[in-house]
Amino acid sequence: MDSNKAKHLVFGFLGFLDQQITSSELDAAAKESLEVAAQCLQSAYGLNLQDQNACAPYPLPGPLEDIFAAGLKELNSQKMPRLTTADKEMAEKLKNEGNELLRQEKVLEAISSYTKAIAIDGRNAVYYSNRAAAHSKMGDHQKCIGDCLKALELDPNYSKAYGRKGLAHTALGQHREAKECFRKALELDPANDGYRENLHLAEQSLKEQSSTFSSPAGGVPNFGGLDLSQLLNNPALMSMATSMMANPHVQSMMANMVSTASGAQSPMEPAAMSNLLQAGQQLAQEMQASNPELVEQLRAQMRDQNSPPDDHHKTINED
């Protein structure tokens, strides 16, 4: 490759790395690794992103990821046969049939119609996005995400695909990914109040997730809303604990758990984590055998504390 072309490509990649380094989605270690990679590339190719004059010979029409997506779209279109007017009309007819079936809650039939439309015209991002909506109704959120990714590959500025992908991540408890999807959808469609509200809900969920295992200052840790101080003041629980700790078998298990936890590296090695979980499961079995009624009460309390709130996320209609 010509050296100027190589520098042009590396300049675009350095811009992408710089964007990733300033992103809130990566941790400090990952950002440090990217900074080292960027420094190595700048040193190898004699580039400096901070020197505007030196970078002037390497203009780009947009962010590297958009250029990459456009290139993939062009490559995919070259692989597909040319569509006739009749083909396009048939694909649209099948899409509209799918929309009507989806409104009638005939989800499997809707998926079939969208799939037939895609078989005729695989270049249309709307068909993938609408099928993603149908997959979401079926609770198949991974397939929904897959179709959204395909739609975005065909049309990187398709806000509805980002919105649907965000809802799927939300359903899977992946609030960080959901937040990024809603942020991008709102960026593309700033007037959409649904995206704005869903972004706010995703941010709230992330805050709640981070505080799930927080400890009040000077207090007992709060595990998912479970009040441990209340449990420790429960006479029946303390009586069961005292009885169990007098059991040599339980004493052996507890010693094993402490030994495993203290001997593990940070983060905990897989083998150590496995041993710790196994010891914990054995301890739970001992508790169940010792006092099943009390264990059921604890389970009920945890279900009450951790029951999911109503889903107030705004849905996204098909095109």
Short mmCIF file of C-alpha atoms in Angstrom, two decimals:
data_model
loop_
_atom_site.label_atom_id
_atom_site.label_comp_id
_atom_site.label_asym_id
_atom_site.label_seq_id
_atom_site.Cartn_x
_atom_site.Cartn_y
_atom_site.Cartn_z
CA MET A 1 0.00 0.00 0.00
CA ASP A 2 1.17 3.51 -0.83
CA SER A 3 2.63 5.20 2.27
CA ASN A 4 0.27 8.20 2.01
CA LYS A 5 -2.74 5.88 1.74
CA ALA A 6 -1.47 3.93 4.73
CA LYS A 7 -1.11 7.14 6.75
CA HIS A 8 -4.58 8.20 5.68
CA LEU A 9 -6.03 4.91 6.92
CA VAL A 10 -4.08 5.04 10.19
CA PHE A 11 -5.18 8.65 10.74
CA GLY A 12 -8.81 7.52 10.50
CA PHE A 13 -8.16 4.66 12.91
CA LEU A 14 -6.44 7.01 15.37
CA GLY A 15 -9.55 9.18 15.34
CA PHE A 16 -11.63 6.11 16.14
CA LEU A 17 -9.29 5.18 19.02
CA ASP A 18 -9.47 8.72 20.38
CA GLN A 19 -13.28 8.51 20.34
CA GLN A 20 -13.18 5.20 22.20
CA ILE A 21 -10.73 6.55 24.79
CA THR A 22 -13.10 9.39 25.66
CA SER A 23 -16.10 7.05 25.74
CA SER A 24 -17.77 6.34 29.08
CA GLU A 25 -18.30 2.70 28.08
CA LEU A 26 -14.69 1.55 28.69
CA ASP A 27 -12.93 1.09 32.00
CA ALA A 28 -9.62 2.71 32.91
CA ALA A 29 -7.53 -0.34 32.00
CA ALA A 30 -9.05 -0.62 28.53
CA LYS A 31 -8.56 3.10 27.90
CA GLU A 32 -4.92 2.85 28.96
CA SER A 33 -4.38 -0.01 26.50
CA LEU A 34 -5.93 2.04 23.68
CA GLU A 35 -3.77 5.05 24.59
CA VAL A 36 -0.65 2.87 24.29
CA ALA A 37 -1.86 1.52 20.92
CA ALA A 38 -2.52 5.06 19.67
CA GLN A 39 0.94 6.23 20.76
CA CYS A 40 2.57 3.29 18.98
CA LEU A 41 0.68 3.98 15.75
CA GLN A 42 1.48 7.71 15.84
CA SER A 43 5.16 6.93 16.44
CA ALA A 44 5.31 4.28 13.66
CA TYR A 45 3.62 6.47 11.03
CA GLY A 46 4.87 9.88 12.13
CA LEU A 47 1.40 11.22 12.91
CA ASN A 48 0.19 13.51 15.67
CA LEU A 49 -3.55 14.04 16.16
CA GLN A 50 -2.84 17.25 18.10
CA ASP A 51 -0.99 18.82 15.15
CA GLN A 52 -3.72 20.11 12.83
CA ASN A 53 -1.28 21.12 10.10
CA ALA A 54 0.25 17.65 10.00
CA CYS A 55 -3.21 16.06 9.84
CA ALA A 56 -4.55 18.38 7.14
CA PRO A 57 -3.47 16.11 4.22
CA TYR A 58 -5.66 13.28 5.55
CA PRO A 59 -9.27 14.51 5.53
CA LEU A 60 -12.12 12.05 6.11
CA PRO A 61 -15.78 12.40 5.03
CA GLY A 62 -16.95 11.30 8.47
CA PRO A 63 -16.22 9.03 11.46
CA LEU A 64 -14.39 5.81 10.61
CA GLU A 65 -17.27 3.61 11.82
CA ASP A 66 -19.67 5.36 9.41
CA ILE A 67 -17.24 4.90 6.52
CA PHE A 68 -16.85 1.24 7.47
CA ALA A 69 -20.63 0.73 7.65
CA ALA A 70 -21.12 2.41 4.27
CA GLY A 71 -18.43 0.18 2.76
CA LEU A 72 -20.09 -2.95 4.13
CA LYS A 73 -23.43 -1.79 2.76
CA GLU A 74 -21.92 -1.28 -0.68
CA LEU A 75 -20.23 -4.70 -0.62
CA ASN A 76 -23.48 -6.38 0.38
CA SER A 77 -25.41 -4.61 -2.36
CA GLN A 78 -22.90 -5.77 -4.96
CA LYS A 79 -23.49 -9.39 -3.93
CA MET A 80 -27.27 -9.15 -4.38
CA PRO A 81 -29.06 -9.45 -7.71
CA ARG A 82 -30.65 -6.36 -9.22
CA LEU A 83 -34.27 -5.96 -8.16
CA THR A 84 -37.09 -5.43 -10.61
CA THR A 85 -40.01 -3.12 -9.89
CA ALA A 86 -42.18 -6.20 -9.42
CA ASP A 87 -39.72 -7.59 -6.84
CA LYS A 88 -39.79 -4.36 -4.84
CA GLU A 89 -43.59 -4.25 -4.92
CA MET A 90 -43.86 -7.86 -3.74
CA ALA A 91 -41.37 -7.24 -0.90
CA GLU A 92 -43.36 -4.16 0.22
CA LYS A 93 -46.60 -6.14 0.07
CA LEU A 94 -45.11 -8.84 2.30
CA LYS A 95 -43.82 -6.21 4.73
CA ASN A 96 -47.26 -4.60 4.97
CA GLU A 97 -48.82 -8.02 5.52
CA GLY A 98 -46.32 -8.60 8.31
CA ASN A 99 -47.23 -5.28 9.91
CA GLU A 100 -50.92 -6.15 9.88
CA LEU A 101 -50.28 -9.62 11.28
CA LEU A 102 -48.17 -8.10 14.06
CA ARG A 103 -51.01 -5.74 14.98
CA GLN A 104 -53.29 -8.78 15.20
CA GLU A 105 -50.75 -10.45 17.54
CA LYS A 106 -50.10 -13.17 14.94
CA VAL A 107 -46.41 -12.89 15.62
CA LEU A 108 -45.11 -16.10 14.00
CA GLU A 109 -47.02 -15.34 10.81
CA ALA A 110 -45.61 -11.79 10.87
CA ILE A 111 -42.07 -13.11 11.20
CA SER A 112 -42.70 -15.38 8.21
CA SER A 113 -43.91 -12.44 6.09
CA TYR A 114 -40.92 -10.27 7.02
CA THR A 115 -38.55 -13.16 6.27
CA LYS A 116 -40.09 -13.58 2.82
CA ALA A 117 -39.69 -9.86 2.19
CA ILE A 118 -36.03 -10.05 3.22
CA ALA A 119 -35.50 -13.03 0.88
CA ILE A 120 -36.64 -10.83 -2.00
CA ASP A 121 -34.95 -7.58 -0.95
CA GLY A 122 -32.23 -8.06 1.65
CA ARG A 123 -31.06 -4.46 1.19
CA ASN A 124 -34.00 -2.93 3.04
CA ALA A 125 -33.19 -2.10 6.67
CA VAL A 126 -36.89 -1.63 7.52
CA TYR A 127 -37.66 -5.32 6.92
CA TYR A 128 -34.98 -6.41 9.43
CA SER A 129 -36.08 -3.82 11.97
CA ASN A 130 -39.73 -4.86 11.74
CA ARG A 131 -38.80 -8.51 12.10
CA ALA A 132 -36.75 -7.48 15.15
CA ALA A 133 -39.95 -6.03 16.65
CA ALA A 134 -41.70 -9.36 16.08
CA HIS A 135 -38.83 -11.30 17.69
CA SER A 136 -39.10 -8.95 20.67
CA LYS A 137 -42.82 -9.74 21.03
CA MET A 138 -41.88 -13.43 21.13
CA GLY A 139 -39.38 -12.71 23.90
CA ASP A 140 -36.49 -13.71 21.62
CA HIS A 141 -34.37 -10.68 22.42
CA GLN A 142 -31.10 -12.06 21.04
CA LYS A 143 -32.68 -12.51 17.61
CA CYS A 144 -34.12 -9.01 17.94
CA ILE A 145 -30.61 -7.63 18.55
CA GLY A 146 -29.27 -9.61 15.59
CA ASP A 147 -31.86 -8.16 13.22
CA CYS A 148 -31.27 -4.65 14.58
CA LEU A 149 -27.54 -5.01 13.93
CA LYS A 150 -28.28 -6.08 10.35
CA ALA A 151 -30.62 -3.11 9.91
CA LEU A 152 -27.93 -0.74 11.22
CA GLU A 153 -25.36 -2.32 8.95
CA LEU A 154 -27.62 -1.37 6.02
CA ASP A 155 -28.58 2.03 7.44
CA PRO A 156 -26.30 3.36 10.22
CA ASN A 157 -28.67 6.30 10.81
CA TYR A 158 -31.80 4.23 11.41
CA SER A 159 -32.97 5.51 14.80
CA LYS A 160 -35.76 2.94 15.21
CA ALA A 161 -33.25 0.08 14.95
CA TYR A 162 -31.21 1.64 17.76
CA GLY A 163 -34.38 2.10 19.80
CA ARG A 164 -35.50 -1.51 19.35
CA LYS A 165 -32.02 -2.78 20.11
CA GLY A 166 -32.09 -0.71 23.32
CA LEU A 167 -35.39 -2.27 24.39
CA ALA A 168 -33.98 -5.76 23.76
CA HIS A 169 -30.89 -5.02 25.87
CA THR A 170 -33.18 -3.66 28.60
CA ALA A 171 -35.20 -6.88 28.60
CA LEU A 172 -31.93 -8.81 29.02
CA GLY A 173 -30.84 -6.60 31.92
CA GLN A 174 -28.01 -5.11 29.81
CA HIS A 175 -28.64 -1.52 30.86
CA ARG A 176 -25.26 -0.13 29.79
CA GLU A 177 -25.80 -1.33 26.21
CA ALA A 178 -29.40 -0.12 26.34
CA LYS A 179 -28.27 3.34 27.45
CA GLU A 180 -25.87 3.62 24.52
CA CYS A 181 -28.58 2.54 22.04
CA PHE A 182 -31.13 5.05 23.36
CA ARG A 183 -28.47 7.77 23.38
CA LYS A 184 -27.69 7.10 19.72
CA ALA A 185 -31.40 6.90 18.80
CA LEU A 186 -32.05 10.25 20.48
CA GLU A 187 -29.02 11.76 18.76
CA LEU A 188 -30.51 10.75 15.40
CA ASP A 189 -34.07 11.78 16.35
CA PRO A 190 -33.82 14.55 18.98
CA ALA A 191 -37.56 15.26 18.96
CA ASN A 192 -38.49 11.70 20.00
CA ASP A 193 -39.72 11.85 23.60
CA GLY A 194 -39.89 8.04 23.77
CA TYR A 195 -36.14 7.71 23.21
CA ARG A 196 -35.50 10.45 25.78
CA GLU A 197 -37.63 8.71 28.40
CA ASN A 198 -36.09 5.30 27.69
CA LEU A 199 -32.60 6.81 27.99
CA HIS A 200 -33.57 8.27 31.37
CA LEU A 201 -34.91 4.89 32.53
CA ALA A 202 -31.72 3.13 31.38
CA GLU A 203 -29.60 5.62 33.34
CA GLN A 204 -31.77 5.07 36.40
CA SER A 205 -31.41 1.30 36.06
CA LEU A 206 -27.63 1.64 35.85
CA LYS A 207 -27.58 3.72 39.05
CA GLU A 208 -29.78 1.18 40.84
CA GLN A 209 -27.59 -1.65 39.57
CA SER A 210 -24.44 0.03 40.88
CA SER A 211 -26.03 0.58 44.29
CA THR A 212 -27.39 -2.95 44.60
CA PHE A 213 -24.42 -4.11 46.66
CA SER A 214 -23.60 -0.79 48.28
CA SER A 215 -22.95 -0.45 52.01
CA PRO A 216 -24.30 2.44 54.08
CA ALA A 217 -21.60 4.30 55.97
CA GLY A 218 -20.89 2.33 59.10
CA GLY A 219 -23.83 0.02 58.44
CA VAL A 220 -24.65 -3.46 57.21
CA PRO A 221 -24.36 -4.02 53.42
CA ASN A 222 -27.59 -3.83 51.42
CA PHE A 223 -27.77 -6.80 49.09
CA GLY A 224 -30.41 -6.05 46.46
CA GLY A 225 -32.66 -4.36 49.00
CA LEU A 226 -32.49 -7.24 51.50
CA ASP A 227 -32.29 -5.82 55.02
CA LEU A 228 -29.46 -7.82 56.62
CA SER A 229 -29.69 -5.90 59.90
CA GLN A 230 -33.27 -7.11 60.25
CA LEU A 231 -32.19 -10.67 59.52
CA LEU A 232 -29.44 -10.52 62.13
CA ASN A 233 -32.03 -9.45 64.72
CA ASN A 234 -34.29 -12.39 63.84
CA PRO A 235 -34.23 -14.78 66.88
CA ALA A 236 -35.26 -17.82 64.81
CA LEU A 237 -32.51 -17.19 62.27
CA MET A 238 -29.86 -16.61 64.92
CA SER A 239 -30.94 -19.76 66.75
CA MET A 240 -30.64 -21.79 63.55
CA ALA A 241 -27.23 -20.25 62.83
CA THR A 242 -25.98 -21.08 66.35
CA SER A 243 -27.19 -24.65 66.00
CA MET A 244 -25.64 -25.06 62.57
CA MET A 245 -22.26 -23.64 63.65
CA ALA A 246 -22.10 -26.32 66.35
CA ASN A 247 -22.32 -28.94 63.60
CA PRO A 248 -18.79 -30.22 62.70
CA HIS A 249 -19.82 -30.69 59.05
CA VAL A 250 -20.93 -27.07 58.77
CA GLN A 251 -17.76 -25.90 60.55
CA SER A 252 -15.72 -27.74 57.93
CA MET A 253 -17.67 -26.13 55.09
CA MET A 254 -17.26 -22.64 56.56
CA ALA A 255 -13.54 -23.17 56.97
CA ASN A 256 -13.36 -24.25 53.34
CA MET A 257 -15.25 -21.13 52.19
CA VAL A 258 -12.95 -18.80 54.18
CA SER A 259 -9.85 -20.59 52.90
CA THR A 260 -11.06 -20.39 49.29
CA ALA A 261 -11.92 -16.68 49.51
CA SER A 262 -8.70 -15.66 51.26
CA GLY A 263 -6.47 -17.72 48.99
CA ALA A 264 -7.94 -16.45 45.73
CA GLN A 265 -6.41 -13.73 43.60
CA SER A 266 -8.39 -10.60 42.67
CA PRO A 267 -10.35 -10.97 40.49
CA MET A 268 -11.15 -14.42 41.86
CA GLU A 269 -9.83 -17.31 39.79
CA PRO A 270 -12.51 -19.51 38.14
CA ALA A 271 -11.53 -22.60 40.12
CA ALA A 272 -11.68 -20.71 43.42
CA MET A 273 -15.02 -19.17 42.53
CA SER A 274 -16.37 -22.62 41.64
CA ASN A 275 -15.25 -24.03 44.99
CA LEU A 276 -16.76 -21.09 46.85
CA LEU A 277 -20.10 -21.45 45.08
CA GLN A 278 -20.13 -25.18 45.74
CA ALA A 279 -19.49 -24.61 49.45
CA GLY A 280 -22.22 -21.97 49.51
CA GLN A 281 -24.69 -24.37 47.88
CA GLN A 282 -23.87 -27.02 50.49
CA LEU A 283 -24.43 -24.49 53.27
CA ALA A 284 -27.79 -23.53 51.75
CA GLN A 285 -28.79 -27.20 51.68
CA GLU A 286 -27.89 -27.52 55.37
CA MET A 287 -30.05 -24.46 56.14
CA GLN A 288 -32.97 -25.92 54.17
CA ALA A 289 -32.71 -29.21 56.06
CA SER A 290 -32.38 -27.48 59.44
CA ASN A 291 -35.35 -25.10 59.20
CA PRO A 292 -37.29 -25.19 55.89
CA GLU A 293 -40.04 -22.83 57.17
CA LEU A 294 -37.55 -20.07 58.00
CA VAL A 295 -35.74 -20.50 54.68
CA GLU A 296 -39.06 -20.07 52.86
CA GLN A 297 -39.70 -16.87 54.82
CA LEU A 298 -36.30 -15.52 53.73
CA ARG A 299 -37.04 -16.42 50.12
CA ALA A 300 -40.38 -14.61 50.31
CA GLN A 301 -38.66 -11.52 51.70
CA MET A 302 -36.13 -11.56 48.86
CA ARG A 303 -38.88 -11.97 46.26
CA ASP A 304 -40.74 -8.99 47.72
CA GLN A 305 -37.61 -6.81 47.80
CA ASN A 306 -36.42 -7.75 44.31
CA SER A 307 -39.70 -7.96 42.42
CA PRO A 308 -39.25 -6.01 39.14
CA PRO A 309 -41.08 -2.70 38.75
CA ASP A 310 -43.65 -2.14 36.02
CA ASP A 311 -42.05 -1.69 32.60
CA HIS A 312 -42.60 1.92 31.63
CA HIS A 313 -40.36 1.85 28.56
CA LYS A 314 -41.88 3.36 25.45
CA THR A 315 -42.49 0.84 22.66
CA ILE A 316 -41.59 1.48 19.03
CA ASN A 317 -44.10 0.90 16.26
CA GLU A 318 -43.18 -0.92 13.07
CA ASP A 319 -42.58 1.02 9.82
#
